[in-house]
Every structure is written in C-alpha cells, then in structure tokens.
Short mmCIF file of C-alpha atoms in Angstrom, two decimals:
data_model
loop_
_atom_site.label_atom_id
_atom_site.label_comp_id
_atom_site.label_asym_id
_atom_site.label_seq_id
_atom_site.Cartn_x
_atom_site.Cartn_y
_atom_site.Cartn_z
CA MET N 2 84.90 116.88 122.42
CA PRO N 3 83.83 113.20 122.50
CA THR N 4 80.17 112.43 121.80
CA GLU N 5 78.15 109.57 123.25
CA TYR N 6 76.77 106.99 120.83
CA LEU N 7 74.30 104.20 121.51
CA PHE N 8 75.37 100.85 120.04
CA VAL N 9 72.80 98.08 119.63
CA PHE N 10 74.36 94.64 119.23
CA ALA N 11 73.20 91.28 118.01
CA GLN N 12 72.94 89.18 121.14
CA VAL N 13 75.34 86.45 120.02
CA HIS N 14 79.00 85.79 120.83
CA GLU N 15 78.86 88.41 123.59
CA GLU N 16 82.47 87.92 124.71
CA PHE N 17 83.69 88.81 121.21
CA ARG N 18 81.93 92.18 121.17
CA MET N 19 84.47 94.47 122.83
CA PRO N 20 87.57 92.87 121.22
CA GLU N 21 85.96 93.36 117.80
CA LEU N 22 85.18 97.03 118.54
CA LEU N 23 88.72 97.69 119.74
CA SER N 24 90.27 95.89 116.78
CA VAL N 25 88.26 97.79 114.18
CA ALA N 26 88.98 101.07 115.97
CA GLU N 27 92.71 100.22 115.86
CA LEU N 28 92.42 99.38 112.17
CA TYR N 29 90.99 102.83 111.40
CA GLY N 30 93.22 104.66 113.87
CA PHE N 31 90.88 106.06 116.51
CA GLU N 32 90.10 105.39 120.18
CA VAL N 33 86.98 103.95 121.79
CA LYS N 34 86.02 104.94 125.34
CA PHE N 35 83.71 102.64 127.28
CA SER N 36 81.64 103.60 130.31
CA GLU N 37 83.39 103.40 133.68
CA ASN N 38 80.25 101.86 135.17
CA PRO N 39 80.62 98.02 135.12
CA GLU N 40 76.84 97.65 134.70
CA ASP N 41 76.97 99.54 131.41
CA ARG N 42 79.73 97.26 130.10
CA LYS N 43 77.83 94.03 130.70
CA THR N 44 77.65 92.09 127.46
CA ALA N 45 74.47 90.28 128.56
CA ARG N 46 72.66 93.43 127.40
CA PRO N 47 72.43 94.42 123.74
CA PHE N 48 72.84 98.15 124.45
CA MET N 49 76.07 100.00 125.17
CA VAL N 50 76.91 103.72 125.26
CA ILE N 51 80.39 104.48 123.87
CA GLU N 52 82.25 107.78 123.51
CA LEU N 53 83.81 108.59 120.13
CA GLU N 54 85.46 111.68 118.66
CA SER N 55 83.24 111.89 115.59
CA GLU N 56 80.13 110.52 113.96
CA GLU N 57 82.27 109.20 111.11
CA HIS N 58 84.01 106.87 113.58
CA ALA N 59 80.62 105.49 114.65
CA LYS N 60 79.75 104.85 111.00
CA LEU N 61 83.05 103.06 110.37
CA LEU N 62 82.40 100.72 113.30
CA ALA N 63 78.85 100.00 112.10
CA ARG N 64 80.06 99.23 108.57
CA ARG N 65 82.81 96.83 109.66
CA CYS N 66 81.79 95.16 112.95
CA VAL N 67 79.82 91.97 112.43
CA LEU N 68 78.05 92.12 115.82
CA ILE N 69 76.60 95.65 115.45
CA ARG N 70 72.93 96.04 114.46
CA TYR N 71 72.43 99.79 114.89
CA VAL N 72 74.36 102.88 115.95
CA CYS N 73 72.55 105.99 117.23
CA GLU N 74 73.57 109.38 118.50
CA PHE N 75 72.66 108.93 122.16
CA TYR N 76 70.02 111.31 123.57
CA ALA N 77 68.59 109.70 126.71
CA ARG N 78 67.80 106.59 128.72
CA GLY N 79 65.44 105.90 131.60
CA ARG N 80 63.62 103.34 133.71
CA SER N 81 60.36 104.96 132.67
CA TYR N 82 59.17 107.23 129.89
CA GLU N 83 58.87 110.11 132.36
CA GLU N 84 62.58 109.78 133.15
CA LEU N 85 63.42 109.35 129.46
CA HIS N 86 61.54 112.50 128.46
CA GLN N 87 63.16 114.50 131.25
CA HIS N 88 66.65 113.54 130.06
CA THR N 89 65.68 114.15 126.41
CA ARG N 90 64.62 117.70 127.27
CA GLU N 91 67.94 118.23 129.07
CA ARG N 92 69.77 117.35 125.85
CA ALA N 93 67.66 119.58 123.63
CA SER N 94 70.79 121.19 122.18
CA GLN N 95 71.56 117.92 120.39
CA TRP N 96 68.25 117.49 118.58
CA GLN N 97 66.68 120.97 118.27
CA LYS N 98 68.71 121.72 115.13
CA TYR N 99 66.62 119.10 113.31
CA ALA N 100 63.20 120.35 114.52
CA ALA N 101 62.57 123.20 112.07
CA ASP N 102 62.47 121.65 108.59
CA THR N 103 63.95 118.14 108.68
CA SER N 104 61.92 115.18 107.42
CA PHE N 105 61.81 112.39 109.96
CA LYS N 106 60.29 109.15 111.14
CA PHE N 107 60.21 107.20 114.41
CA LEU N 108 61.44 103.65 114.97
CA VAL N 109 59.89 102.06 118.07
CA THR N 110 61.07 98.54 118.83
CA ALA N 111 62.11 96.30 121.71
CA PHE N 112 64.60 93.63 122.74
CA ASN N 113 62.99 90.34 123.95
CA HIS N 114 59.50 91.70 123.22
CA THR N 115 57.15 92.81 120.44
CA ILE N 116 55.46 96.17 121.00
CA PRO N 117 51.85 96.27 119.68
CA GLN N 118 51.17 98.92 117.04
CA TRP N 119 48.70 100.88 119.15
CA ARG N 120 51.34 101.42 121.84
CA GLN N 121 54.01 102.27 119.27
CA LYS N 122 51.70 105.13 118.25
CA ASP N 123 51.32 106.23 121.88
CA VAL N 124 55.10 106.22 122.34
CA ILE N 125 55.62 108.37 119.24
CA GLU N 126 52.97 110.87 120.37
CA SER N 127 54.63 111.17 123.79
CA PHE N 128 57.55 112.96 122.07
CA GLU N 129 55.30 115.79 120.81
CA TYR N 130 57.20 118.30 122.98
CA MET N 131 60.13 117.98 120.52
CA ASP N 132 57.89 119.91 118.11
CA PHE N 133 59.36 118.66 114.84
CA GLN N 134 57.99 120.82 111.98
CA GLY N 135 59.37 118.79 109.08
CA LYS N 136 57.28 116.29 107.17
CA ILE N 137 56.94 112.67 108.19
CA ASP N 138 58.68 110.49 105.60
CA MET N 139 58.47 106.74 106.20
CA LYS N 140 60.56 105.77 103.14
CA ASN N 141 63.48 108.18 102.91
CA PRO N 142 63.60 110.55 105.91
CA ASP N 143 66.48 112.91 106.66
CA ILE N 144 66.68 111.47 110.19
CA THR N 145 65.25 108.48 112.05
CA LEU N 146 64.56 108.80 115.78
CA ALA N 147 64.90 105.42 117.50
CA CYS N 148 63.16 104.46 120.74
CA LEU N 149 64.31 101.06 122.05
CA GLU N 150 62.81 99.19 125.01
CA GLU N 151 64.78 96.51 126.85
CA TYR N 152 62.94 93.56 128.46
CA LYS N 153 64.05 90.57 130.51
CA ASP N 154 64.76 87.42 128.56
CA LYS N 155 61.66 85.19 128.69
CA HIS N 156 62.66 82.68 126.03
CA GLY N 157 61.56 79.14 126.78
CA THR N 158 58.32 80.19 128.53
CA THR N 159 54.78 79.98 127.17
CA ARG N 160 52.94 83.30 127.44
CA PRO N 161 50.53 85.56 125.54
CA LYS N 162 52.23 87.67 122.87
CA ASP N 163 51.64 91.01 124.60
CA GLU N 164 52.18 89.81 128.18
CA GLY N 165 54.29 92.27 130.15
CA ASP N 166 53.98 94.98 127.51
CA GLY N 167 55.35 98.21 128.93
CA GLU N 168 57.13 96.46 131.82
CA PHE N 169 60.59 97.10 130.39
CA GLU N 170 63.86 97.22 132.27
CA GLU N 171 65.06 100.38 130.54
CA VAL N 172 64.24 102.47 127.49
CA TRP N 173 66.78 104.16 125.20
CA PHE N 174 66.41 107.05 122.74
CA GLY N 175 68.60 108.55 120.03
CA ARG N 176 69.05 109.47 116.38
CA LEU N 177 69.78 106.52 114.12
CA ILE N 178 73.10 107.03 112.35
CA GLU N 179 73.86 103.72 110.68
CA ILE N 180 72.49 100.21 110.37
CA GLY N 181 75.17 97.55 110.78
CA SER N 182 75.97 96.69 107.17
CA SER N 183 78.29 93.76 108.03
CA ARG N 184 75.51 91.67 109.61
CA PRO N 185 74.25 90.47 106.17
CA LEU N 186 77.72 89.02 105.51
CA VAL N 187 76.83 86.18 107.89
CA LYS N 188 74.27 84.97 105.34
CA LYS N 189 76.50 85.72 102.37
CA PHE N 190 79.27 83.46 103.72
CA ASP N 191 76.90 80.79 105.06
CA VAL N 192 78.76 77.49 104.78
CA LYS N 193 75.65 75.66 103.51
CA LYS N 194 75.50 77.98 100.48
CA ARG N 195 79.20 77.57 99.68
CA VAL N 196 80.24 75.57 96.61
CA TYR N 197 83.06 73.91 98.55
CA TYR N 198 83.17 73.06 102.24
CA GLY N 199 84.00 70.21 104.60
CA ASN N 200 83.05 68.93 108.03
CA THR N 201 85.69 71.15 109.64
CA SER N 202 84.68 74.40 107.88
CA MET N 203 84.40 77.38 110.24
CA GLU N 204 80.92 78.90 110.58
CA ALA N 205 80.53 82.20 108.73
CA GLU N 206 79.97 84.54 111.68
CA MET N 207 83.03 83.29 113.53
CA SER N 208 85.28 83.48 110.48
CA LEU N 209 84.18 87.12 110.00
CA LEU N 210 85.00 87.89 113.65
CA MET N 211 88.40 86.27 113.23
CA ALA N 212 89.07 88.32 110.09
CA ASN N 213 88.31 91.51 112.02
CA GLN N 214 90.73 90.45 114.75
CA THR N 215 93.48 90.18 112.12
CA LEU N 216 92.80 93.80 111.02
CA ALA N 217 92.36 92.51 107.47
CA ALA N 218 92.49 95.34 104.92
CA PRO N 219 93.76 96.09 101.40
CA GLY N 220 97.54 95.76 101.09
CA LYS N 221 97.87 93.22 103.91
CA LEU N 222 99.08 89.63 103.50
CA ILE N 223 97.46 87.03 105.76
CA TYR N 224 98.55 83.42 106.23
CA ASP N 225 96.65 80.35 107.44
CA PRO N 226 99.01 77.41 108.20
CA PHE N 227 96.05 75.00 108.64
CA ALA N 228 93.96 76.24 105.73
CA GLY N 229 91.76 73.16 105.36
CA THR N 230 88.75 74.08 103.23
CA GLY N 231 89.65 77.78 103.33
CA SER N 232 87.07 79.32 105.67
CA MET N 233 89.45 82.10 106.67
CA ALA N 234 90.49 82.84 103.08
CA TYR N 235 87.10 84.15 101.97
CA THR N 236 86.42 86.57 104.83
CA ALA N 237 89.97 87.96 104.98
CA ALA N 238 89.93 88.46 101.21
CA HIS N 239 86.48 90.05 101.36
CA PHE N 240 87.95 92.82 103.53
CA GLY N 241 90.65 93.40 100.91
CA ALA N 242 93.59 91.36 102.23
CA LEU N 243 95.71 88.96 100.19
CA PHE N 244 95.62 85.38 101.45
CA TYR N 245 98.19 82.59 101.48
CA GLY N 246 97.28 79.14 102.79
CA SER N 247 99.02 75.85 103.49
CA ASP N 248 98.06 72.48 104.93
CA ILE N 249 99.80 69.16 105.52
CA ASP N 250 96.96 67.47 103.59
CA GLY N 251 96.54 69.07 100.18
CA ARG N 252 93.36 67.11 99.55
CA GLN N 253 91.51 69.39 101.98
CA MET N 254 92.37 72.45 99.90
CA ARG N 255 91.95 70.82 96.48
CA GLY N 256 88.83 68.74 96.75
CA LYS N 257 88.01 66.30 93.95
CA ALA N 258 87.28 68.69 91.08
CA LYS N 259 89.92 69.82 88.59
CA GLN N 260 89.94 73.38 89.92
CA PRO N 261 90.94 73.55 93.62
CA GLY N 262 87.93 73.77 95.93
CA ILE N 263 89.17 76.88 97.74
CA ILE N 264 89.62 78.71 94.43
CA ARG N 265 86.11 77.73 93.33
CA ALA N 266 84.59 79.02 96.57
CA ALA N 267 86.70 82.18 96.42
CA ALA N 268 85.39 82.80 92.88
CA GLN N 269 81.85 82.42 94.23
CA TYR N 270 82.57 85.39 96.53
CA GLY N 271 84.46 87.37 93.90
CA VAL N 272 87.82 87.21 95.71
CA ALA N 273 89.73 84.51 93.77
CA ASN N 274 92.27 87.11 92.62
CA ARG N 275 93.24 87.71 96.26
CA ILE N 276 94.29 84.10 96.89
CA VAL N 277 98.06 84.35 96.42
CA ASP N 278 98.74 80.60 96.59
CA LEU N 279 97.89 77.33 98.33
CA CYS N 280 100.72 74.96 99.19
CA THR N 281 100.98 71.51 100.72
CA PHE N 282 103.55 71.16 103.49
CA ASP N 283 103.91 70.41 107.19
CA VAL N 284 104.18 73.70 109.06
CA THR N 285 106.94 72.16 111.23
CA GLN N 286 108.92 71.45 108.03
CA ASN N 287 108.07 74.69 106.29
CA PRO N 288 109.92 76.24 103.32
CA TRP N 289 110.28 79.74 104.79
CA ARG N 290 113.82 81.06 104.52
CA CYS N 291 113.20 84.49 106.04
CA GLY N 292 110.80 85.96 108.57
CA GLU N 293 108.53 89.00 108.85
CA LEU N 294 106.54 88.14 105.71
CA PHE N 295 102.97 88.39 106.98
CA ASP N 296 100.76 91.08 108.49
CA ALA N 297 98.68 88.45 110.29
CA ILE N 298 98.42 84.72 110.84
CA VAL N 299 94.90 83.38 111.37
CA THR N 300 93.93 79.75 111.81
CA ASP N 301 91.67 77.20 113.44
CA PRO N 302 94.11 74.39 114.24
CA PRO N 303 92.72 70.85 114.14
CA TYR N 304 92.40 69.75 117.75
CA GLY N 305 90.93 66.30 117.41
CA VAL N 306 87.14 66.64 117.77
CA ARG N 307 86.43 66.24 114.05
CA ALA N 308 90.01 65.97 112.81
CA GLY N 309 93.29 65.69 114.65
CA ALA N 310 96.46 67.65 113.94
CA LYS N 311 99.31 65.79 112.27
CA ARG N 312 102.99 66.44 111.69
CA LEU N 313 105.58 64.52 109.70
CA GLY N 314 107.30 61.70 111.56
CA ARG N 315 106.79 58.17 112.77
CA LYS N 316 104.71 57.32 115.81
CA ASN N 317 107.36 54.81 116.78
CA ALA N 318 111.06 55.24 116.06
CA ARG N 319 112.74 52.77 113.73
CA PRO N 320 114.50 49.95 115.58
CA ALA N 321 118.23 50.39 115.65
CA GLY N 322 119.91 48.26 112.99
CA ASP N 323 123.42 47.37 112.00
CA GLU N 324 123.04 48.58 108.44
CA PRO N 325 122.24 52.19 107.47
CA ILE N 326 118.84 52.92 105.94
CA PRO N 327 119.03 53.22 102.11
CA VAL N 328 118.56 56.72 100.77
CA HIS N 329 116.25 55.45 98.02
CA LEU N 330 114.01 52.40 97.93
CA PRO N 331 112.31 51.31 94.69
CA ARG N 332 108.50 51.47 94.91
CA PRO N 333 106.15 49.07 93.07
CA ASP N 334 104.34 50.55 90.07
CA ASP N 335 106.23 53.81 90.63
CA GLN N 336 103.67 54.95 93.22
CA PRO N 337 104.37 58.31 94.93
CA TYR N 338 105.89 58.20 98.37
CA ILE N 339 103.52 59.25 101.14
CA PRO N 340 105.53 60.24 104.21
CA PRO N 341 104.39 58.92 107.59
CA THR N 342 102.70 61.30 110.04
CA ARG N 343 102.21 61.30 113.78
CA PRO N 344 99.81 63.19 116.08
CA TYR N 345 100.63 66.82 116.86
CA GLU N 346 99.71 67.31 120.51
CA LEU N 347 97.67 70.48 121.06
CA SER N 348 99.81 72.21 123.69
CA GLU N 349 102.89 71.64 121.49
CA LEU N 350 101.01 73.02 118.48
CA ALA N 351 99.87 76.14 120.34
CA ARG N 352 103.35 76.84 121.67
CA ASP N 353 104.88 76.34 118.23
CA LEU N 354 102.26 78.57 116.62
CA VAL N 355 103.22 81.51 118.85
CA LEU N 356 106.92 81.01 118.13
CA LEU N 357 106.24 80.70 114.39
CA ALA N 358 104.20 83.91 114.51
CA ARG N 359 107.01 85.77 116.24
CA TYR N 360 109.32 84.75 113.40
CA MET N 361 106.93 85.22 110.46
CA LEU N 362 104.95 88.32 111.47
CA LYS N 363 105.90 91.90 110.76
CA PRO N 364 106.17 94.14 113.86
CA GLN N 365 102.67 94.82 115.26
CA GLY N 366 101.34 91.86 113.27
CA ARG N 367 98.68 89.65 114.86
CA LEU N 368 98.26 85.95 115.47
CA VAL N 369 94.58 84.92 115.74
CA PHE N 370 93.67 81.31 116.49
CA PHE N 371 91.18 79.12 118.33
CA LEU N 372 92.27 77.14 121.38
CA PRO N 373 89.90 74.53 122.91
CA THR N 374 89.87 74.36 126.70
CA VAL N 375 88.31 72.23 129.40
CA THR N 376 85.93 74.52 131.30
CA GLU N 377 86.64 73.27 134.84
CA GLU N 378 90.41 73.08 134.36
CA TYR N 379 91.09 76.30 132.48
CA LYS N 380 93.26 78.95 134.14
CA GLU N 381 94.62 82.22 132.77
CA VAL N 382 98.13 80.86 133.14
CA ASP N 383 97.30 78.40 130.33
CA ILE N 384 97.49 81.32 127.90
CA ASP N 385 100.45 82.98 129.64
CA ALA N 386 102.34 79.71 129.29
CA MET N 387 102.15 79.94 125.49
CA LEU N 388 103.46 83.47 125.21
CA CYS N 389 107.10 84.34 124.69
CA GLU N 390 109.27 87.41 124.59
CA GLY N 391 107.99 89.91 122.03
CA MET N 392 104.43 88.52 121.94
CA GLU N 393 101.57 90.19 123.85
CA LEU N 394 98.02 88.98 124.49
CA VAL N 395 95.41 91.32 122.97
CA ALA N 396 92.15 89.40 123.45
CA ASN N 397 90.86 86.12 124.86
CA SER N 398 87.18 85.41 124.07
CA LEU N 399 85.30 82.25 125.00
CA GLN N 400 82.76 80.40 122.88
CA ASP N 401 81.17 78.23 125.57
CA PHE N 402 79.94 74.69 124.80
CA GLY N 403 79.36 73.62 128.43
CA SER N 404 81.99 71.19 129.70
CA TRP N 405 84.41 72.60 127.14
CA GLY N 406 84.78 75.71 125.04
CA ARG N 407 87.08 77.23 122.51
CA ARG N 408 88.88 80.51 123.05
CA LEU N 409 89.70 82.93 120.29
CA ILE N 410 93.21 84.06 121.17
CA THR N 411 94.62 87.25 119.65
CA VAL N 412 98.34 87.92 120.14
CA ARG N 413 100.32 90.91 118.88
CA LYS N 414 104.00 90.99 117.98
CA THR N 415 105.36 93.93 119.96
CA THR N 416 109.01 93.75 119.00
CA SER N 417 111.07 94.66 115.97
CA ASP N 418 113.93 92.39 117.12
CA LYS N 419 114.98 89.55 114.82
CA TYR N 420 114.51 85.97 116.01
CA LEU N 421 115.61 82.60 114.73
CA PRO N 422 112.93 80.35 113.24
CA PRO N 423 111.31 77.97 115.73
CA THR N 424 112.81 74.50 116.12
CA PHE N 425 109.41 72.83 116.68
CA ASP N 426 111.01 70.78 119.42
CA PRO N 427 108.32 68.59 121.04
CA ALA N 428 110.31 68.32 124.26
CA HIS N 429 108.52 71.33 125.80
CA ALA N 430 104.80 71.99 125.68
CA VAL N 431 105.10 75.53 127.05
CA THR N 432 107.48 78.42 126.53
CA GLU N 433 110.10 79.63 128.96
CA ASN N 434 107.35 81.86 130.39
CA VAL N 435 105.91 79.21 132.73
CA ILE N 436 108.10 76.17 132.36
CA SER N 437 106.51 73.95 135.03
CA HIS N 438 102.85 74.58 134.14
CA VAL N 439 100.78 71.90 132.37
CA PRO N 440 97.93 73.68 130.52
CA ALA N 441 94.35 72.43 130.59
CA HIS N 442 94.33 72.02 126.81
CA LYS N 443 97.14 69.45 126.91
CA ASP N 444 95.91 66.11 125.54
CA PHE N 445 92.56 67.78 124.78
CA ARG N 446 91.51 65.13 122.26
CA GLU N 447 91.81 62.32 124.81
CA LYS N 448 89.90 64.35 127.40
CA TYR N 449 87.15 65.13 124.91
CA PHE N 450 86.49 61.51 123.98
CA GLN N 451 86.63 60.47 127.63
CA GLY N 452 83.87 62.96 128.41
CA PHE N 453 86.11 65.24 130.51
CA LYS N 454 85.93 62.85 133.46
CA LYS N 455 87.48 64.11 136.66
CA GLY N 456 90.98 62.85 137.12
CA ASP N 457 91.69 62.60 133.40
CA SER N 458 94.16 65.45 133.59
CA ASP N 459 96.02 63.67 136.39
CA ASN N 460 96.24 60.44 134.42
CA ALA N 461 97.11 62.05 131.08
#
C-alpha cells in the first residue's frame, strides 16, 4: 500500500521540480503519485506530499534530486497546532512503534521565518502526548521528528526579526527519513571554483538538473554536440555516465594549456576517465555513419546572447564564374585552412537537433536542451512545431528572465523504427508537424539585441 511522504524543496527553479522527480523515478523504475488537489501541487510552496510504494524510493529521490532538501514520512498538517495534534493522534499507528525505546530528537524550523528558541521548546513540549520513552540524543538519534512551519514570503520588507512569529500559513509534521544529499553538489560544481570555464559555461545547479533529465547513470553514453567548455560533461559523468563531446570550435574545448581544458576540469572532479573523447566538427557535417549510438543527447546550444551558433558555409554564395573553382589552392607559409562559417539560425538549429536525436538516440533515449523564448510571443505550438514522428515531449520547464526566458526541453524517442540521418536543410525552420507556424524563438538573437520591441517578430 502506498505511503505518504513529505518532501521539502529548495525554493529555486520551481518549474523544474516535478520533471526532476518524475525523471529520477523513471531512472530507478518506480512510480510517483502526486496529490489530486491543485493547491497541493503548487510549486510556489516548498512542501509537497507524495505517495510512494516504499521508504527506499523516498531515499533514492532524496539522494539524487538536486532540488530536494528533506524527505519525511508524513504524519500530519494543520492551520494551527491544535489541528496538527489532532491529525497526529489520528495517525498514531505510524509513530507509536517508535515510542517505547527509540532514541530521538526534534527538529523545529520554518520557511520564510526564524523561530526563536523559547518557542521551539514550547513546540517540542506540545507533543508530550506522544509519550516517547527513549532517550533524547541530539547527535545521533534513531529517529528525528520534524516540525516545519510555513510563512508568507516577506522578503524585501524591513521588520523586526521575530515579527509575525506563530502566524504561519500551515504547519507540517513527520519523521525525517533523508536529507537531500545532492544539494551540496551545487557548491562542488560551482563554476567559479572550476579550473577551466568560459563566459558561456552553464551554472552548476542547472547542469545537474539537465543531467537528471537525461537519466544519466553507469553504462550510459551521453553526447553533447555543442560541448563548449564542458559544463554538461562533469555532471553527467559524476552520475556514472560516459560522455562524448563535439564542437565546431575546438578552442572552446581545448583552452590554451597543453592538456585540454575539459579534461583538466574533469580530473578536478575525478571523472576524467569517463570522458570518451572530444572532437572538433560541425554537427551539420558530422562523421556519424550509423545511428542509435547514444542513450541521451544533452546540450545548451549557443543562441546569440553571449555567443552565436555557427555552421560551415559562406554567408554569401560565390559569384557564378566561367571557370571551375580549383580543388586545391596553395596557401602562403603553409598555413592551415580555416573553413568559412555562417550563422545557424535558432529555429533551424532546434529543428535539426530533434531530427539528429531521432537518428542518433537509442529507443527511449532522451534529448535535453535549452531553448530561449520571447515571453510575450511564446506559444505551446512553438515546441510542437519542432517535434517529428517518433519523438515525444516529456517536459518543458521555464527559467524566467522577464521579457525572455529559456525553456529546458526534454524529448523522448518513442520509436524503434530506423530513420535516415537528417539533411540539415535550412529551407524549413519547423518540421512537418506544423509547417506554416513561425516560432517565437526564430531570429531570437536579433530580437534580444533589439530589446524585444513590439513588431520585431513581424519585421523579422
């Protein structure tokens, strides 16, 4: 029979919370059941009660999910302590087995508030009816009973420290099962502490969330076609996956030192042996001669805010001439030939990425990538327009920056059918799914530097 568990989340990246839970549950092969009450599923609150088949499943989520702070066996909730105690008594069968001889301690804390010590003591004493006979052990107890008060957000206001103490929205109670052990990874992978990074490096918390969306695990092979400075390599490899990266500009991956920058940073995290290889090539002129190589493709494509995407080719076609172009032209001082590149428009890139993933992913493999969007222009059909036969949307989470945002798109390959490699034909910016639709992310770079002025999309 499913048991209710209280999850306490870090109040950041709220839209990414449920996709991460579902992805990790899929990775470990169990189901997660959310409350049917829409109020209880609101991500503006840090608390959520979830039904799971076993306590071990709750521990697995707490150990892998980056956004989880605590997981408790849920006992009760209430708008007042009287209501909380009433519901706690009703669930006595859950906690009475610990009352006889189990060492314990209480954790009394709050969200958006600091509870003074004298009232923490009063709260603990109000649970005397539980009649725990075991010894109090503050360092290494057998169980920890957690009482968590939830207050309105008052950030940005000047007020006395204890103002509004006791005026909580709701109070929650349960037995602490696990502290989220993946939260410290955010500091471990902090870009500022990394031996090699660039101005386009993905922030640590987001790269960890992306790695979880790929279902990274030992035995899996993950590919980043826009590897850059390797932000996705370290987190995917940390979770046990093998990583392969490529980029049109090898300088991003190499850096200036003799040893490639990505390898140096991977060694810093103890995962250098999981970097299979790093290659320089244009993804539209890739060397792949067969498909279904990768378990996941994860990337943050350059979309022009700090660096624009490029592909091989000339911005302007050569003028037609009477004589054919020589196959080989001598170069002064035997300098290497650097092929010309042209901009890779974002809607083309996104469409091509989905088609490439359908060809390169194993069945049930995932494509995870960021897509910037203009807030006022975005419509759900923008994402539908990128999809193609055999590819299914799993999650779409927004990181909001105001007038624009970036969406973490997760797509699953649902077919075992074989497909031809993509042609990377720039003639169409969307798939056959919605041929006539022009997505809001088309010409995003131009819109960004024009300040997203109204009418830009009409003039683009």
